[in-house]
C-alpha positions as a LaTeX table, in Angstrom:
\begin{tabular}{lrrr}
\hline
Residue & $x$ (\AA) & $y$ (\AA) & $z$ (\AA) \\
\hline
Met1 & 8.75 & $-59.76$ & $-97.58$ \\
Ser2 & 9.28 & $-63.05$ & $-95.80$ \\
Arg3 & 6.23 & $-65.07$ & $-94.90$ \\
Ile4 & 5.63 & $-68.03$ & $-92.60$ \\
Thr5 & 5.24 & $-71.21$ & $-94.65$ \\
Asn6 & 5.49 & $-73.52$ & $-91.61$ \\
Asp7 & 3.05 & $-72.58$ & $-88.82$ \\
Thr8 & 3.01 & $-76.01$ & $-87.10$ \\
Phe9 & 4.52 & $-74.57$ & $-83.93$ \\
Leu10 & 1.87 & $-71.83$ & $-83.69$ \\
Arg11 & $-0.98$ & $-74.28$ & $-84.23$ \\
Ala12 & 0.36 & $-76.70$ & $-81.62$ \\
Ala13 & 0.80 & $-73.79$ & $-79.18$ \\
Arg14 & $-2.89$ & $-73.00$ & $-79.63$ \\
Gly15 & $-3.79$ & $-76.63$ & $-78.88$ \\
Glu16 & $-4.74$ & $-77.48$ & $-82.46$ \\
Lys17 & $-4.09$ & $-80.78$ & $-84.20$ \\
Thr18 & $-0.94$ & $-80.86$ & $-86.34$ \\
Glu19 & 0.32 & $-83.28$ & $-89.01$ \\
Lys20 & 3.55 & $-83.73$ & $-87.04$ \\
Val21 & 4.95 & $-82.65$ & $-83.70$ \\
Pro22 & 6.76 & $-79.30$ & $-84.04$ \\
Leu23 & 10.02 & $-78.71$ & $-82.24$ \\
Trp24 & 12.63 & $-76.11$ & $-81.41$ \\
Tyr25 & 15.54 & $-76.22$ & $-78.99$ \\
Met26 & 16.24 & $-73.90$ & $-76.13$ \\
Arg27 & 19.64 & $-72.29$ & $-76.73$ \\
Gln28 & 19.53 & $-73.58$ & $-80.30$ \\
Ala29 & 21.19 & $-70.38$ & $-81.52$ \\
Gly30 & 24.94 & $-70.64$ & $-81.12$ \\
Arg31 & 26.42 & $-72.72$ & $-78.32$ \\
Ser32 & 27.37 & $-75.88$ & $-80.21$ \\
Gln33 & 27.62 & $-74.52$ & $-83.76$ \\
Pro34 & 31.12 & $-74.16$ & $-85.28$ \\
Glu35 & 29.97 & $-71.10$ & $-87.30$ \\
Tyr36 & 28.86 & $-69.45$ & $-84.07$ \\
Arg37 & 32.11 & $-70.26$ & $-82.30$ \\
Ala38 & 34.02 & $-68.60$ & $-85.12$ \\
Ile39 & 31.89 & $-65.46$ & $-84.66$ \\
Lys40 & 32.43 & $-65.55$ & $-80.88$ \\
Glu41 & 36.19 & $-65.47$ & $-81.41$ \\
Lys42 & 35.72 & $-62.01$ & $-82.90$ \\
Tyr43 & 32.67 & $-60.64$ & $-81.07$ \\
Ser44 & 31.19 & $-60.75$ & $-77.58$ \\
Leu45 & 27.51 & $-61.57$ & $-76.96$ \\
Phe46 & 26.96 & $-57.84$ & $-76.38$ \\
Glu47 & 28.57 & $-56.98$ & $-79.72$ \\
Ile48 & 26.62 & $-59.67$ & $-81.62$ \\
Thr49 & 23.25 & $-58.54$ & $-80.25$ \\
His50 & 24.03 & $-54.93$ & $-81.15$ \\
Gln51 & 24.56 & $-55.81$ & $-84.84$ \\
Pro52 & 21.17 & $-56.78$ & $-86.34$ \\
Glu53 & 22.61 & $-58.47$ & $-89.47$ \\
Leu54 & 24.96 & $-60.64$ & $-87.40$ \\
Cys55 & 22.38 & $-61.34$ & $-84.70$ \\
Ala56 & 19.80 & $-62.33$ & $-87.33$ \\
Tyr57 & 22.34 & $-64.71$ & $-88.88$ \\
Val58 & 23.01 & $-66.41$ & $-85.52$ \\
Thr59 & 19.25 & $-66.65$ & $-84.86$ \\
Arg60 & 18.34 & $-68.20$ & $-88.21$ \\
Leu61 & 21.35 & $-70.55$ & $-88.50$ \\
Pro62 & 19.81 & $-73.39$ & $-86.43$ \\
Val63 & 16.56 & $-73.17$ & $-88.43$ \\
Glu64 & 18.53 & $-73.75$ & $-91.61$ \\
Gln65 & 20.79 & $-76.41$ & $-90.11$ \\
Tyr66 & 18.37 & $-78.43$ & $-87.98$ \\
Asp67 & 14.99 & $-77.95$ & $-89.72$ \\
Val68 & 13.30 & $-76.80$ & $-86.50$ \\
Asp69 & 9.80 & $-75.32$ & $-86.60$ \\
Ala70 & 10.54 & $-72.04$ & $-84.79$ \\
Ala71 & 13.43 & $-69.66$ & $-84.25$ \\
Ile72 & 14.17 & $-68.03$ & $-80.92$ \\
Leu73 & 15.80 & $-64.63$ & $-80.89$ \\
Tyr74 & 19.49 & $-64.70$ & $-79.99$ \\
Lys75 & 20.01 & $-62.45$ & $-76.99$ \\
Asp76 & 20.35 & $-62.52$ & $-73.22$ \\
Ile77 & 17.66 & $-62.06$ & $-70.57$ \\
Met78 & 19.78 & $-59.21$ & $-69.18$ \\
Ser79 & 19.55 & $-57.17$ & $-72.43$ \\
Pro80 & 16.89 & $-54.67$ & $-71.25$ \\
Leu81 & 18.47 & $-53.95$ & $-67.83$ \\
Pro82 & 20.91 & $-51.15$ & $-68.76$ \\
Ala83 & 17.87 & $-49.18$ & $-70.00$ \\
Ile84 & 16.46 & $-49.04$ & $-66.46$ \\
Gly85 & 19.80 & $-48.11$ & $-64.88$ \\
Val86 & 21.33 & $-51.50$ & $-64.05$ \\
Lys87 & 24.95 & $-51.96$ & $-65.08$ \\
Val88 & 25.41 & $-55.53$ & $-66.33$ \\
Asp89 & 28.67 & $-57.15$ & $-67.34$ \\
Ile90 & 28.54 & $-60.66$ & $-68.88$ \\
Lys91 & 31.74 & $-62.29$ & $-67.61$ \\
Ala92 & 33.08 & $-65.41$ & $-69.34$ \\
Gly93 & 32.72 & $-68.50$ & $-67.16$ \\
Ile94 & 30.62 & $-66.61$ & $-64.60$ \\
Gly95 & 27.60 & $-65.06$ & $-66.30$ \\
Pro96 & 25.89 & $-61.72$ & $-65.65$ \\
Val97 & 27.58 & $-59.62$ & $-62.96$ \\
Ile98 & 25.96 & $-56.46$ & $-61.54$ \\
Asp99 & 28.10 & $-54.01$ & $-59.60$ \\
Asn100 & 25.24 & $-51.97$ & $-58.09$ \\
Pro101 & 23.03 & $-54.63$ & $-56.43$ \\
Ile102 & 19.62 & $-53.78$ & $-54.97$ \\
Arg103 & 19.70 & $-53.47$ & $-51.19$ \\
Ser104 & 16.81 & $-51.18$ & $-50.26$ \\
Met105 & 13.62 & $-49.43$ & $-51.33$ \\
Ala106 & 15.77 & $-46.42$ & $-52.27$ \\
Asp107 & 17.63 & $-48.62$ & $-54.78$ \\
Val108 & 14.33 & $-49.83$ & $-56.25$ \\
Glu109 & 13.03 & $-46.27$ & $-56.56$ \\
Lys110 & 16.13 & $-45.25$ & $-58.55$ \\
Leu111 & 15.26 & $-47.71$ & $-61.35$ \\
Gly112 & 14.04 & $-46.09$ & $-64.54$ \\
Glu113 & 11.66 & $-47.18$ & $-67.30$ \\
Ile114 & 12.42 & $-48.78$ & $-70.64$ \\
Ser115 & 11.53 & $-47.20$ & $-73.95$ \\
Pro116 & 12.30 & $-50.12$ & $-76.30$ \\
Glu117 & 12.48 & $-48.13$ & $-79.57$ \\
Asp118 & 15.03 & $-45.77$ & $-77.97$ \\
Asp119 & 16.84 & $-48.14$ & $-75.62$ \\
Val120 & 17.06 & $-51.44$ & $-77.53$ \\
Pro121 & 16.47 & $-50.51$ & $-81.20$ \\
Tyr122 & 19.00 & $-53.15$ & $-82.31$ \\
Val123 & 16.82 & $-55.92$ & $-80.80$ \\
Leu124 & 13.77 & $-54.68$ & $-82.69$ \\
Asp125 & 15.75 & $-54.19$ & $-85.91$ \\
Thr126 & 16.96 & $-57.81$ & $-85.66$ \\
Ile127 & 13.36 & $-59.01$ & $-85.24$ \\
Arg128 & 12.19 & $-56.98$ & $-88.25$ \\
Leu129 & 15.02 & $-58.27$ & $-90.39$ \\
Leu130 & 14.23 & $-61.88$ & $-89.47$ \\
Thr131 & 10.45 & $-61.70$ & $-89.76$ \\
Gln132 & 10.21 & $-59.45$ & $-92.80$ \\
Glu133 & 13.03 & $-60.87$ & $-94.90$ \\
Gln134 & 14.59 & $-64.09$ & $-93.65$ \\
Leu135 & 12.45 & $-66.60$ & $-91.73$ \\
Thr136 & 9.70 & $-68.91$ & $-92.98$ \\
Val137 & 9.04 & $-70.21$ & $-89.45$ \\
Pro138 & 7.71 & $-68.18$ & $-86.50$ \\
Leu139 & 10.14 & $-66.18$ & $-84.36$ \\
Ile140 & 9.82 & $-66.55$ & $-80.59$ \\
Gly141 & 10.60 & $-63.43$ & $-78.58$ \\
Phe142 & 11.49 & $-63.74$ & $-74.90$ \\
Ala143 & 12.24 & $-62.06$ & $-71.61$ \\
Gly144 & 13.40 & $-63.07$ & $-68.17$ \\
Ala145 & 10.75 & $-63.19$ & $-65.45$ \\
Pro146 & 10.84 & $-60.70$ & $-62.55$ \\
Phe147 & 12.04 & $-63.25$ & $-59.95$ \\
Thr148 & 14.95 & $-64.44$ & $-62.08$ \\
Ile149 & 15.98 & $-60.91$ & $-63.08$ \\
Ala150 & 15.59 & $-59.73$ & $-59.47$ \\
Ser151 & 17.82 & $-62.58$ & $-58.26$ \\
Tyr152 & 20.71 & $-61.24$ & $-60.38$ \\
Met153 & 19.97 & $-57.68$ & $-59.31$ \\
Ile154 & 19.99 & $-58.57$ & $-55.60$ \\
Glu155 & 22.74 & $-61.23$ & $-55.55$ \\
Gly156 & 24.98 & $-59.20$ & $-57.87$ \\
Gly157 & 25.40 & $-62.23$ & $-60.13$ \\
Pro158 & 24.58 & $-65.94$ & $-60.39$ \\
Ser159 & 23.77 & $-67.76$ & $-57.15$ \\
Lys160 & 23.43 & $-71.36$ & $-55.98$ \\
Asn161 & 20.91 & $-70.77$ & $-53.19$ \\
Tyr162 & 19.38 & $-67.28$ & $-53.69$ \\
Asn163 & 19.73 & $-66.52$ & $-49.98$ \\
Lys164 & 20.07 & $-62.75$ & $-50.44$ \\
Thr165 & 17.08 & $-62.69$ & $-52.82$ \\
Lys166 & 14.87 & $-64.64$ & $-50.42$ \\
Ala167 & 16.06 & $-62.60$ & $-47.43$ \\
Phe168 & 15.11 & $-59.38$ & $-49.29$ \\
Met169 & 11.74 & $-60.86$ & $-50.25$ \\
Tyr170 & 10.92 & $-61.91$ & $-46.67$ \\
Ser171 & 12.36 & $-58.92$ & $-44.82$ \\
Glu172 & 11.51 & $-56.09$ & $-47.24$ \\
Pro173 & 8.16 & $-57.15$ & $-48.75$ \\
Lys174 & 7.21 & $-53.58$ & $-49.62$ \\
Ala175 & 10.44 & $-53.03$ & $-51.54$ \\
Trp176 & 10.12 & $-56.53$ & $-53.06$ \\
Phe177 & 6.67 & $-55.83$ & $-54.52$ \\
Ala178 & 7.83 & $-52.43$ & $-55.75$ \\
Leu179 & 10.72 & $-54.17$ & $-57.53$ \\
Met180 & 8.33 & $-56.77$ & $-59.01$ \\
Asp181 & 6.14 & $-53.94$ & $-60.35$ \\
Lys182 & 9.10 & $-52.14$ & $-61.93$ \\
Leu183 & 10.30 & $-55.35$ & $-63.57$ \\
Ala184 & 6.76 & $-56.20$ & $-64.71$ \\
Asp185 & 6.50 & $-52.78$ & $-66.40$ \\
Met186 & 9.83 & $-53.41$ & $-68.13$ \\
Thr187 & 8.83 & $-56.94$ & $-69.22$ \\
Val188 & 5.46 & $-55.90$ & $-70.64$ \\
Arg189 & 6.87 & $-52.95$ & $-72.60$ \\
Tyr190 & 9.79 & $-55.02$ & $-73.87$ \\
Ala191 & 7.53 & $-57.93$ & $-74.87$ \\
Lys192 & 5.00 & $-55.72$ & $-76.64$ \\
Ala193 & 7.78 & $-54.05$ & $-78.63$ \\
Gln194 & 9.16 & $-57.45$ & $-79.69$ \\
Ile195 & 5.70 & $-58.62$ & $-80.76$ \\
Lys196 & 5.02 & $-55.37$ & $-82.62$ \\
Ala197 & 8.34 & $-55.80$ & $-84.46$ \\
Gly198 & 7.26 & $-59.27$ & $-85.63$ \\
Ala199 & 7.73 & $-61.92$ & $-82.90$ \\
Lys200 & 4.92 & $-64.47$ & $-83.32$ \\
Ala201 & 5.14 & $-66.07$ & $-79.86$ \\
Phe202 & 6.60 & $-65.04$ & $-76.53$ \\
Gln203 & 8.33 & $-67.10$ & $-73.85$ \\
Ile204 & 9.09 & $-65.96$ & $-70.33$ \\
Phe205 & 12.02 & $-67.69$ & $-68.68$ \\
Asp206 & 11.78 & $-67.91$ & $-64.91$ \\
Ser207 & 14.99 & $-69.87$ & $-64.78$ \\
Trp208 & 15.58 & $-69.78$ & $-61.03$ \\
Val209 & 12.08 & $-69.56$ & $-59.52$ \\
Gly210 & 12.25 & $-73.26$ & $-58.63$ \\
Ala211 & 14.17 & $-72.07$ & $-55.56$ \\
Leu212 & 10.80 & $-71.04$ & $-54.05$ \\
Asn213 & 8.14 & $-73.30$ & $-52.59$ \\
Val214 & 4.53 & $-73.19$ & $-53.79$ \\
Ala215 & 3.25 & $-71.09$ & $-50.87$ \\
Asp216 & 5.88 & $-68.37$ & $-51.40$ \\
Tyr217 & 5.35 & $-68.46$ & $-55.16$ \\
Arg218 & 1.65 & $-67.76$ & $-54.68$ \\
Val219 & 2.31 & $-64.77$ & $-52.41$ \\
Phe220 & 5.45 & $-63.17$ & $-53.86$ \\
Ile221 & 5.47 & $-64.11$ & $-57.56$ \\
Lys222 & 2.16 & $-65.30$ & $-58.95$ \\
Pro223 & 0.37 & $-61.91$ & $-58.79$ \\
Val224 & 3.07 & $-60.22$ & $-60.89$ \\
Met225 & 3.09 & $-63.08$ & $-63.43$ \\
Glu226 & $-0.70$ & $-62.90$ & $-63.63$ \\
Arg227 & $-0.42$ & $-59.19$ & $-64.39$ \\
Ile228 & 2.28 & $-59.62$ & $-67.06$ \\
Phe229 & 0.45 & $-62.35$ & $-68.95$ \\
Thr230 & $-2.91$ & $-60.61$ & $-68.65$ \\
Glu231 & $-1.40$ & $-57.49$ & $-70.22$ \\
Leu232 & 0.20 & $-59.55$ & $-73.00$ \\
Lys233 & $-2.92$ & $-61.60$ & $-73.73$ \\
Gly234 & $-4.28$ & $-58.81$ & $-75.94$ \\
Glu235 & $-1.29$ & $-59.17$ & $-78.28$ \\
Asn236 & $-2.81$ & $-62.40$ & $-79.67$ \\
Val237 & 0.38 & $-64.45$ & $-79.80$ \\
Pro238 & 0.97 & $-67.73$ & $-77.91$ \\
Leu239 & 2.47 & $-67.14$ & $-74.46$ \\
Ile240 & 4.86 & $-69.72$ & $-72.97$ \\
Met241 & 6.09 & $-70.11$ & $-69.39$ \\
Phe242 & 9.27 & $-72.00$ & $-68.54$ \\
Gly243 & 11.59 & $-72.55$ & $-65.59$ \\
Val244 & 14.16 & $-75.13$ & $-64.50$ \\
Gly245 & 13.79 & $-77.32$ & $-61.42$ \\
Ala246 & 10.29 & $-75.93$ & $-60.96$ \\
Ser247 & 8.08 & $-78.98$ & $-61.52$ \\
His248 & 6.30 & $-78.24$ & $-58.24$ \\
Leu249 & 5.10 & $-74.96$ & $-59.81$ \\
Ala250 & 3.73 & $-76.42$ & $-63.06$ \\
Met251 & 0.12 & $-76.28$ & $-61.87$ \\
Glu252 & 0.62 & $-72.69$ & $-60.68$ \\
Trp253 & 1.76 & $-71.78$ & $-64.20$ \\
His254 & $-1.18$ & $-73.64$ & $-65.69$ \\
Asp255 & $-3.47$ & $-71.24$ & $-63.76$ \\
Leu256 & $-1.87$ & $-68.22$ & $-65.45$ \\
Pro257 & $-3.37$ & $-66.76$ & $-68.66$ \\
Ile258 & $-0.79$ & $-68.55$ & $-70.83$ \\
Asp259 & $-1.04$ & $-70.97$ & $-73.76$ \\
Val260 & 1.93 & $-73.27$ & $-73.21$ \\
Val261 & 3.43 & $-74.80$ & $-70.05$ \\
Gly262 & 7.14 & $-75.55$ & $-70.51$ \\
Leu263 & 8.38 & $-78.60$ & $-68.59$ \\
Asp264 & 11.93 & $-79.51$ & $-67.69$ \\
Trp265 & 13.03 & $-83.17$ & $-67.68$ \\
Arg266 & 12.12 & $-83.80$ & $-64.04$ \\
Leu267 & 8.35 & $-83.94$ & $-64.61$ \\
Pro268 & 7.15 & $-86.57$ & $-67.13$ \\
Ile269 & 4.50 & $-85.29$ & $-69.54$ \\
Glu270 & 2.08 & $-88.06$ & $-68.53$ \\
Glu271 & 2.39 & $-87.05$ & $-64.89$ \\
Ala272 & 1.83 & $-83.38$ & $-65.76$ \\
Arg273 & $-1.32$ & $-84.35$ & $-67.67$ \\
Ser274 & $-2.54$ & $-86.57$ & $-64.81$ \\
Lys275 & $-2.15$ & $-83.61$ & $-62.43$ \\
Gly276 & $-4.60$ & $-81.63$ & $-64.56$ \\
Ile277 & $-2.45$ & $-79.76$ & $-67.10$ \\
Thr278 & $-4.73$ & $-79.46$ & $-70.13$ \\
Lys279 & $-2.93$ & $-76.63$ & $-71.94$ \\
Thr280 & $-0.26$ & $-77.25$ & $-74.57$ \\
Val281 & 2.92 & $-78.62$ & $-73.04$ \\
Gln282 & 6.46 & $-78.09$ & $-74.30$ \\
Gly283 & 9.46 & $-80.27$ & $-73.53$ \\
Asn284 & 11.21 & $-82.15$ & $-72.16$ \\
Leu285 & 14.28 & $-84.19$ & $-73.09$ \\
Asp286 & 17.14 & $-83.92$ & $-70.61$ \\
Pro287 & 19.82 & $-82.08$ & $-72.67$ \\
Ala288 & 22.48 & $-84.40$ & $-71.20$ \\
Ile289 & 20.92 & $-87.28$ & $-73.16$ \\
Leu290 & 22.09 & $-85.57$ & $-76.37$ \\
Leu291 & 25.61 & $-86.67$ & $-75.35$ \\
Ala292 & 24.56 & $-90.35$ & $-75.19$ \\
Pro293 & 24.76 & $-92.94$ & $-78.02$ \\
Trp294 & 22.05 & $-92.60$ & $-80.69$ \\
Asn295 & 20.09 & $-95.70$ & $-79.61$ \\
Val296 & 19.67 & $-94.16$ & $-76.12$ \\
Ile297 & 18.65 & $-90.78$ & $-77.56$ \\
Glu298 & 16.12 & $-92.35$ & $-79.93$ \\
Glu299 & 14.53 & $-94.42$ & $-77.16$ \\
Arg300 & 14.17 & $-91.39$ & $-74.87$ \\
Val301 & 12.84 & $-89.11$ & $-77.62$ \\
Lys302 & 10.33 & $-91.78$ & $-78.66$ \\
Asp303 & 9.09 & $-92.17$ & $-75.08$ \\
Ile304 & 8.60 & $-88.40$ & $-74.72$ \\
Leu305 & 6.80 & $-88.20$ & $-78.08$ \\
Asp306 & 4.50 & $-91.10$ & $-77.12$ \\
Gln307 & 3.54 & $-89.20$ & $-73.97$ \\
Gly308 & 3.22 & $-85.83$ & $-75.69$ \\
Met309 & 1.11 & $-87.08$ & $-78.58$ \\
Gln310 & $-1.61$ & $-88.57$ & $-76.39$ \\
Gln311 & $-3.57$ & $-85.37$ & $-76.97$ \\
Pro312 & $-3.26$ & $-82.30$ & $-79.26$ \\
Gly313 & $-1.18$ & $-79.42$ & $-77.98$ \\
Tyr314 & 2.35 & $-80.70$ & $-77.78$ \\
Ile315 & 5.70 & $-79.12$ & $-78.77$ \\
Phe316 & 8.93 & $-81.10$ & $-78.50$ \\
Asn317 & 11.86 & $-79.36$ & $-76.83$ \\
Leu318 & 14.64 & $-79.96$ & $-74.36$ \\
Gly319 & 14.13 & $-79.62$ & $-70.63$ \\
His320 & 16.75 & $-76.85$ & $-70.65$ \\
Gly321 & 19.31 & $-75.42$ & $-73.09$ \\
Val322 & 21.67 & $-77.14$ & $-75.54$ \\
Phe323 & 25.14 & $-77.77$ & $-74.09$ \\
Pro324 & 28.11 & $-76.37$ & $-76.07$ \\
Ser325 & 29.54 & $-79.93$ & $-76.30$ \\
Val326 & 26.53 & $-81.32$ & $-78.21$ \\
Asn327 & 27.27 & $-82.33$ & $-81.81$ \\
Pro328 & 25.14 & $-80.25$ & $-84.22$ \\
Glu329 & 24.55 & $-83.42$ & $-86.26$ \\
Thr330 & 22.79 & $-84.93$ & $-83.24$ \\
Leu331 & 20.37 & $-82.00$ & $-83.07$ \\
Lys332 & 19.67 & $-82.38$ & $-86.77$ \\
Lys333 & 19.06 & $-86.12$ & $-86.37$ \\
Val334 & 16.70 & $-85.59$ & $-83.40$ \\
Ala335 & 14.66 & $-83.01$ & $-85.35$ \\
Ser336 & 14.38 & $-85.40$ & $-88.28$ \\
Phe337 & 13.35 & $-88.27$ & $-86.00$ \\
Val338 & 10.72 & $-86.14$ & $-84.19$ \\
His339 & 9.14 & $-85.14$ & $-87.50$ \\
Glu340 & 9.23 & $-88.61$ & $-89.06$ \\
Tyr341 & 8.09 & $-90.55$ & $-86.01$ \\
Ser342 & 5.29 & $-88.15$ & $-85.11$ \\
Ser343 & 3.95 & $-87.87$ & $-88.68$ \\
Ser344 & 3.88 & $-91.68$ & $-88.95$ \\
Lys345 & 1.73 & $-91.84$ & $-85.80$ \\
Lys346 & $-0.74$ & $-89.07$ & $-86.70$ \\
\hline
\end{tabular}
């Protein structure tokens, strides 16, 4: 039986004092790792996630290579959708493509329910393998938020402006809220199953919700997020909220029953604190900086740490995911610097 010997991330997520600043990287599993690229030459993302041994290997590899303080499960936010009747194809260079997009209330009503043990047993088996046998750091489970998932379901794939999604939201509010409820049910069941299998924290990615203004967020999205997090609160694991280009929504997230507010690189931590964010914050190095010379990286990381460490409850991360072109040695060096610099300041 594996046991957690490094719980720094969990303590920071709960707002407790830690000897050093914990860190993990979004999209730390795969992407820039040569070992992962070799696997991807043989297997698709779908095939990797359906093989627990292989998926566990990809998930734990960055923990071993970079000395990060948490692992995040390797999978895609679209993983649970086939279970509710949505056909998803992950196309190289494009992303998730859905050939039966939502257009009406009738389409929403056709959606089924997820039974995680029956529909995604491989995800749960991967979690059990990691948490019972392999990891000594906490495993973060995750799901996509209803708005982001709905945007793929309505647009039929990735979008730059989310016009169809917004048009559906404004013109079919009844169908929109029905869709939000269906996706909330799916998210809660999926999250609870991941936590039961051994995930020690849970992050919800609302990657594209920054496309909405605050007023629309409060009407069309916040109630469903409130419901999801309220239902997950009883699971007693730290709950994290994150989105990209959504700095204007940070205070809305802070209102939700969550433990950690994830920030992208557009909103400085000091500014977030000055606006009234008192919960643990996570972030927020611009991932593009990882492609800069080391002296630039070090200066930026140091500045973010100085802001983050002004009060307990801080987790270092990127403001979005690791680029495939980032050198794994750079990620290792940043992790080492974060630990050394923060422990020298504590």
